[in-house]
Structures are given as C-alpha cells and as structure tokens.
Amino acid sequence: DNSCDGVFLFFTDAINDGDPDVTYKGAEGLYHLDLGYNALDGEVPARCLVQCSPGLAVVKLGSNRLTGTVPVAFASLRESMRHLDLSSNELHGQLPVEFSELDRIQTLDLSLNRIGGQVPGTWMTDMEALYTLDLAHNRCVYLNSRTGN
C-alpha cells in the first residue's frame, strides 16, 4: 500500500531556502512545506507527508479547503515538527491527544476550522516547547485540571 500515490511535491529554492542539497534529496530532505492559500481540497495527506518526508519541521497548509479530521499522523514527527499551520480550512472532529507527543513543537495553529471537544490536558503539560497555540473560531473547550473549569 503506497499512500503517496498521486501526490506530487515540487521543490524550489524558495521552499528550501536556497540549500541545493535539499533540492536533490527529494522529499526525504524536505523540511519546510508551505502550500497555504492554494485552494487545495480533500483530506490532508499527512500520512504520505510523514512517510515521504520524515524530517518535516514546518508544515503550512492554512487557508485552503482541506476537509476531514486533524491528522494524527503528524504526531509521529516528534523529533522534527516545530510549526504546524492547518488554519482556515474545513477540518472537524476532535483534537488528537497524540499531539502531546510533539514535545518540540513551537507553533500550532488550528484556528478557523470546525474542530470541537476538549483540549487534551496533556497538550499543556507535554508540549514543552509550545509558545503559540491558536484554536480560535472553533468549538473547543479547555478544562483546567486543577479546578475542572
């Protein structure tokens, strides 16, 4: 089963900050993917991106028309993921508790979707490098584990 069938990634100096080595490595060397504002639709191809580019540090897929749930597959990028932007799409469902494994992530933007449910408490304790979490304009609630509110 090759989940990357039909997915094509094009590399330019703009994507890899001019590092020619990344261009020639193909997807395995991809560390910054910015496809925001491209009218992309369908589900986020997270499983493919994780398999094809295990060193991804920055994924920007905001302001598209992506559907489905927030992909749990990104949690497997524990060692590399620093910035994930899935804002302004049509994502729904719950926030994946598995994202608490992303202990090096610094920015997580899931704003302007239709995500609901409780923010996993482990996000606040285990995502040690997180300094920006944007969940605005969703249907999420956060319960303080000390007070229950």
PDB file of N, CA, C and O in Angstrom, residues 1-8 27 45 47-53:
ATOM      1  N   ASP A   1       0.853  -1.184   0.000  1.00  0.00           N
ATOM      2  CA  ASP A   1       0.000   0.000   0.000  1.00  0.00           C
ATOM      3  C   ASP A   1       0.888   1.233   0.000  1.00  0.00           C
ATOM      4  O   ASP A   1       1.587   1.506   0.962  1.00  0.00           O
ATOM      5  N   ASN A   2       0.855   1.980  -1.075  1.00  0.00           N
ATOM      6  CA  ASN A   2       1.631   3.216  -1.155  1.00  0.00           C
ATOM      7  C   ASN A   2       0.675   4.389  -1.047  1.00  0.00           C
ATOM      8  O   ASN A   2       0.006   4.756  -1.991  1.00  0.00           O
ATOM      9  N   SER A   3       0.628   5.009   0.151  1.00  0.00           N
ATOM     10  CA  SER A   3      -0.320   6.095   0.379  1.00  0.00           C
ATOM     11  C   SER A   3       0.110   7.383  -0.299  1.00  0.00           C
ATOM     12  O   SER A   3      -0.579   8.375  -0.223  1.00  0.00           O
ATOM     13  N   CYS A   4       1.247   7.389  -0.958  1.00  0.00           N
ATOM     14  CA  CYS A   4       1.719   8.599  -1.632  1.00  0.00           C
ATOM     15  C   CYS A   4       1.362   8.609  -3.117  1.00  0.00           C
ATOM     16  O   CYS A   4       1.772   9.521  -3.831  1.00  0.00           O
ATOM     17  N   ASP A   5       0.642   7.604  -3.597  1.00  0.00           N
ATOM     18  CA  ASP A   5       0.250   7.587  -5.000  1.00  0.00           C
ATOM     19  C   ASP A   5      -0.534   8.839  -5.338  1.00  0.00           C
ATOM     20  O   ASP A   5      -1.451   9.228  -4.629  1.00  0.00           O
ATOM     21  N   GLY A   6      -0.183   9.482  -6.411  1.00  0.00           N
ATOM     22  CA  GLY A   6      -0.910  10.642  -6.872  1.00  0.00           C
ATOM     23  C   GLY A   6      -0.539  11.945  -6.189  1.00  0.00           C
ATOM     24  O   GLY A   6      -1.118  12.970  -6.466  1.00  0.00           O
ATOM     25  N   VAL A   7       0.425  11.924  -5.269  1.00  0.00           N
ATOM     26  CA  VAL A   7       0.847  13.145  -4.597  1.00  0.00           C
ATOM     27  C   VAL A   7       2.188  13.563  -5.176  1.00  0.00           C
ATOM     28  O   VAL A   7       3.117  12.775  -5.241  1.00  0.00           O
ATOM     29  N   PHE A   8       2.263  14.787  -5.616  1.00  0.00           N
ATOM     30  CA  PHE A   8       3.488  15.290  -6.211  1.00  0.00           C
ATOM     31  C   PHE A   8       3.959  16.509  -5.437  1.00  0.00           C
ATOM     32  O   PHE A   8       3.161  17.381  -5.112  1.00  0.00           O
ATOM     33  N   ALA A  27      11.938  14.349  -1.559  1.00  0.00           N
ATOM     34  CA  ALA A  27      11.039  14.536  -0.433  1.00  0.00           C
ATOM     35  C   ALA A  27      11.676  14.195   0.907  1.00  0.00           C
ATOM     36  O   ALA A  27      11.322  14.771   1.923  1.00  0.00           O
ATOM     37  N   PRO A  45      -3.032  15.154   3.349  1.00  0.00           N
ATOM     38  CA  PRO A  45      -2.266  13.923   3.081  1.00  0.00           C
ATOM     39  C   PRO A  45      -1.149  13.714   4.099  1.00  0.00           C
ATOM     40  O   PRO A  45       0.011  13.513   3.751  1.00  0.00           O
ATOM     41  N   ARG A  47      -0.359  11.312   6.274  1.00  0.00           N
ATOM     42  CA  ARG A  47       0.345  10.020   6.312  1.00  0.00           C
ATOM     43  C   ARG A  47       1.418   9.969   5.231  1.00  0.00           C
ATOM     44  O   ARG A  47       2.542   9.539   5.463  1.00  0.00           O
ATOM     45  N   CYS A  48       1.078  10.448   4.054  1.00  0.00           N
ATOM     46  CA  CYS A  48       2.035  10.485   2.957  1.00  0.00           C
ATOM     47  C   CYS A  48       3.183  11.436   3.287  1.00  0.00           C
ATOM     48  O   CYS A  48       4.353  11.101   3.086  1.00  0.00           O
ATOM     49  N   LEU A  49       2.871  12.617   3.771  1.00  0.00           N
ATOM     50  CA  LEU A  49       3.914  13.589   4.088  1.00  0.00           C
ATOM     51  C   LEU A  49       4.874  13.049   5.134  1.00  0.00           C
ATOM     52  O   LEU A  49       6.087  13.225   5.032  1.00  0.00           O
ATOM     53  N   VAL A  50       4.347  12.368   6.132  1.00  0.00           N
ATOM     54  CA  VAL A  50       5.174  11.806   7.192  1.00  0.00           C
ATOM     55  C   VAL A  50       6.071  10.693   6.643  1.00  0.00           C
ATOM     56  O   VAL A  50       7.257  10.626   6.950  1.00  0.00           O
ATOM     57  N   GLN A  51       5.531   9.825   5.807  1.00  0.00           N
ATOM     58  CA  GLN A  51       6.308   8.728   5.235  1.00  0.00           C
ATOM     59  C   GLN A  51       7.356   9.226   4.255  1.00  0.00           C
ATOM     60  O   GLN A  51       8.479   8.734   4.224  1.00  0.00           O
ATOM     61  N   CYS A  52       6.981  10.191   3.432  1.00  0.00           N
ATOM     62  CA  CYS A  52       7.870  10.660   2.377  1.00  0.00           C
ATOM     63  C   CYS A  52       8.889  11.683   2.872  1.00  0.00           C
ATOM     64  O   CYS A  52       9.936  11.847   2.263  1.00  0.00           O
ATOM     65  N   SER A  53       8.574  12.392   3.942  1.00  0.00           N
ATOM     66  CA  SER A  53       9.423  13.479   4.436  1.00  0.00           C
ATOM     67  C   SER A  53       9.531  13.406   5.954  1.00  0.00           C
ATOM     68  O   SER A  53       8.970  14.239   6.666  1.00  0.00           O
TER      69      SER A  53
END
